[in-house]
Short mmCIF file of C-alpha atoms in Angstrom, two decimals:
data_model
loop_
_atom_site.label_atom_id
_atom_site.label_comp_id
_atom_site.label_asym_id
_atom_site.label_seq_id
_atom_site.Cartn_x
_atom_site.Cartn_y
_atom_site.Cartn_z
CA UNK A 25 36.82 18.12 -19.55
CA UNK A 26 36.69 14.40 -18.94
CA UNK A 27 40.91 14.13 -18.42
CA UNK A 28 43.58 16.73 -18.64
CA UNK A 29 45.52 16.37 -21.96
CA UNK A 30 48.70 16.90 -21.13
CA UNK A 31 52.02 16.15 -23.90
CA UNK A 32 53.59 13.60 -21.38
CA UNK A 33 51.89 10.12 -22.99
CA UNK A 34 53.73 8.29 -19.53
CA UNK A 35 51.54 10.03 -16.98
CA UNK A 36 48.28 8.65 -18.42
CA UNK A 37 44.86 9.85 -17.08
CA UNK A 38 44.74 11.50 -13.54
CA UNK A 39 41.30 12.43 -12.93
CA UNK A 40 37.97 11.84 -14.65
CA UNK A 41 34.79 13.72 -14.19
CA UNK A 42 32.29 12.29 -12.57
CA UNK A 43 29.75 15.66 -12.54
CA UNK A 44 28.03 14.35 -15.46
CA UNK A 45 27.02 10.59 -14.31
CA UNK A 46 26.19 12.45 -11.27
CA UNK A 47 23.62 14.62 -12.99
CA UNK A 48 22.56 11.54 -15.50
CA UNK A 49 21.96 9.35 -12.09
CA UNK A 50 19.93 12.37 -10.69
CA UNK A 51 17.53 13.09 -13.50
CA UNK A 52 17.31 9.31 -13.45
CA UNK A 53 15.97 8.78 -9.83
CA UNK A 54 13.63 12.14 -10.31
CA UNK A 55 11.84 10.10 -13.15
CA UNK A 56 11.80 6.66 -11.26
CA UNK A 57 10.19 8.90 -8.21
CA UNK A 58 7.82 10.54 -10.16
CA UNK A 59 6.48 7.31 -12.52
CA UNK A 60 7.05 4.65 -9.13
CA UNK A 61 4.29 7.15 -7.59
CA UNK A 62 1.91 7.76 -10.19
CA UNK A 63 1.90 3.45 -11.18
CA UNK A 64 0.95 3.64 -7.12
CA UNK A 65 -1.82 5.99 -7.57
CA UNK A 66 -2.96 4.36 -10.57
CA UNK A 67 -3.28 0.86 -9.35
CA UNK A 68 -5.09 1.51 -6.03
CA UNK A 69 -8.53 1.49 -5.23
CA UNK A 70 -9.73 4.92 -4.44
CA UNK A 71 -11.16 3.90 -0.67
CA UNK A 72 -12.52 7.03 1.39
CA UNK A 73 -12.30 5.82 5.16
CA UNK A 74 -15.51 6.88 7.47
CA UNK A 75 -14.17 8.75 10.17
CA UNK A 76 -14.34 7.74 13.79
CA UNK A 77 -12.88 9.94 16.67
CA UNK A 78 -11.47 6.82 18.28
CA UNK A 79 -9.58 4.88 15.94
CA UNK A 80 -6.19 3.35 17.06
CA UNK A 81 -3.19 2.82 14.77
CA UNK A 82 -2.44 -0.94 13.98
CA UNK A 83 0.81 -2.87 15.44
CA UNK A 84 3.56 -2.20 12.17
CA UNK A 85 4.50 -6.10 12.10
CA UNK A 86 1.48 -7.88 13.44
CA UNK A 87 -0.01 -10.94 10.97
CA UNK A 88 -2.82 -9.02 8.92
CA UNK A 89 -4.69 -9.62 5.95
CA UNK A 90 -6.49 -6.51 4.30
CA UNK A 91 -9.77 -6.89 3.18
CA UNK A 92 -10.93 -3.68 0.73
CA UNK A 93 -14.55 -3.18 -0.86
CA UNK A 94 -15.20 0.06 -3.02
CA UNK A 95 -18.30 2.35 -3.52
CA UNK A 96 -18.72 0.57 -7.06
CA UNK A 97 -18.53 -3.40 -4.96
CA UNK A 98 -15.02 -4.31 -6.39
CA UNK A 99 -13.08 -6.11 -4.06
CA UNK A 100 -9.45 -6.59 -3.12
CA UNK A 101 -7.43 -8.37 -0.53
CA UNK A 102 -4.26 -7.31 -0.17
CA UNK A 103 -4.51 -4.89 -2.45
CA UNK A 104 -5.17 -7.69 -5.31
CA UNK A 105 -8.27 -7.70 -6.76
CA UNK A 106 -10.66 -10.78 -6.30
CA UNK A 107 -13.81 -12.05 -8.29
CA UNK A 108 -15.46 -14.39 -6.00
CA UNK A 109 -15.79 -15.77 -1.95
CA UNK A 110 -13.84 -18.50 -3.25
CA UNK A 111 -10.70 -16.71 -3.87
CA UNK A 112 -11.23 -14.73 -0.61
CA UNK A 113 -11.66 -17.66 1.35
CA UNK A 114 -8.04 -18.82 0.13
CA UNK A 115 -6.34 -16.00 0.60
CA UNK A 116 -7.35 -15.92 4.26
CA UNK A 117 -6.71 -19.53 4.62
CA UNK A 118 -3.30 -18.85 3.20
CA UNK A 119 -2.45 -16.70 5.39
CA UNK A 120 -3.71 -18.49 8.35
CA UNK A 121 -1.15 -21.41 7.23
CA UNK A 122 1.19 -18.95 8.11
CA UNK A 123 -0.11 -17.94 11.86
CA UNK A 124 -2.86 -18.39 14.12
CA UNK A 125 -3.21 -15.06 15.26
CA UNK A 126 -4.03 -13.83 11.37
CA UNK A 127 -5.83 -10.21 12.20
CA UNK A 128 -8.48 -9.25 9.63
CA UNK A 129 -9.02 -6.04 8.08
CA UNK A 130 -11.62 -4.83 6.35
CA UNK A 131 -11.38 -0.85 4.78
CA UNK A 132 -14.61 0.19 2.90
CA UNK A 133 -15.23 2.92 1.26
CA UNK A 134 -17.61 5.70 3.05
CA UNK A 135 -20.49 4.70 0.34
CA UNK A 136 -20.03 0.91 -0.17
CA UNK A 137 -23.09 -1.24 1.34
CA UNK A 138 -23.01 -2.24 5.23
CA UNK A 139 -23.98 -5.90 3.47
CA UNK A 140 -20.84 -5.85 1.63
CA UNK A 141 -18.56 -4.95 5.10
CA UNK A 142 -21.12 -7.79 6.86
CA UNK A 143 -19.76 -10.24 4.39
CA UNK A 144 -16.28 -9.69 4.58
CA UNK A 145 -16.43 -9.92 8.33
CA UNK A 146 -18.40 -13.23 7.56
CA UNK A 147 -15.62 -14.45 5.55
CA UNK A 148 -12.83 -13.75 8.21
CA UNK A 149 -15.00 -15.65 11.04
CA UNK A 150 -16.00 -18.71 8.39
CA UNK A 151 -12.39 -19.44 8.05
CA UNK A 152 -11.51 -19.07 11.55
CA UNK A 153 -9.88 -15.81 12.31
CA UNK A 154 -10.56 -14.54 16.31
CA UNK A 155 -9.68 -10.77 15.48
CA UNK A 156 -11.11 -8.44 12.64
CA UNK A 157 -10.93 -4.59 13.14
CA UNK A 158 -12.45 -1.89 10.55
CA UNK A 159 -10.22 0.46 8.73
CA UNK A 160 -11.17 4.04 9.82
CA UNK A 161 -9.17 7.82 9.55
CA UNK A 162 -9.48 10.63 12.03
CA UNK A 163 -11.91 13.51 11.53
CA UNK A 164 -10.50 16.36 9.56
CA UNK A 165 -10.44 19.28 11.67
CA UNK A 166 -13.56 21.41 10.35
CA UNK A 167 -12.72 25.13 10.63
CA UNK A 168 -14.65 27.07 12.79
CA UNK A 169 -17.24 29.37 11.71
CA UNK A 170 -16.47 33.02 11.70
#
């Protein structure tokens, strides 16, 4: 019941339910969760790392700019899409305005063409940034054979 319904009009209402908001807020973050990840999936460009035994993990706040080329020679920088070197060239000289010690990037996919890597890291030293690193992932672990 939402209130008890008592005969005395001068008490008013003591209590109120709150079980179903509760349950209306719950099925309501399940369905943000569920669409925020599949927009995520959706909008990303499907980049398989080459695997390298001695990667490093990158400093969580240093100054970066991601770079991104695909099997299929789309590119994105920061995870917006770009057309031309023009556009790259600004976005990296954007984010220089906004520190010297702007690290580059650059993930390509497994297949994508060394050139197309070369050129990024081309880019990054044309406008002036000192440090570039390539985006790698660990080996998986290959079972062994039996």
């Amino acid at each position: 019941m939402a209130a008890d319904t008592n005969s005395d009009d001068e008490e008013g209402i003591n209590s109120i339910n709150v079980t179903p908001l509760v349950d209306v807020m719950l099925v309501l973050l399940i369905i943000f969760m569920v669409t925020t990840t599949k927009i995520q999936e959706s909008e990303a460009l499907a980049i398989d790392k080459p695997d390298a035994q001695t990667g490093q993990k990158l400093e969580p706040k240093q100054h970066h700019i991601l770079l991104t080329c695909a099997k299929d020679g789309k590119l994105e920088v920061d995870h917006k899409p770009v057309d031309s070197d023009a556009a790259i060239k600004e976005a990296i000289t954007r984010k220089l305005a906004e520190g010297r010690d702007l690290q580059g990037i650059i993930q390509c996919d497994e297949e994508a063409q060394v050139k197309s890597m070369i050129h990024l890291v081309d880019l990054l030293r044309d406008a002036g940034v000192k440090k570039y690193a390539i985006a790698t992932e660990k080996p998986k672990a290959t079972p062994a054979p039996s």
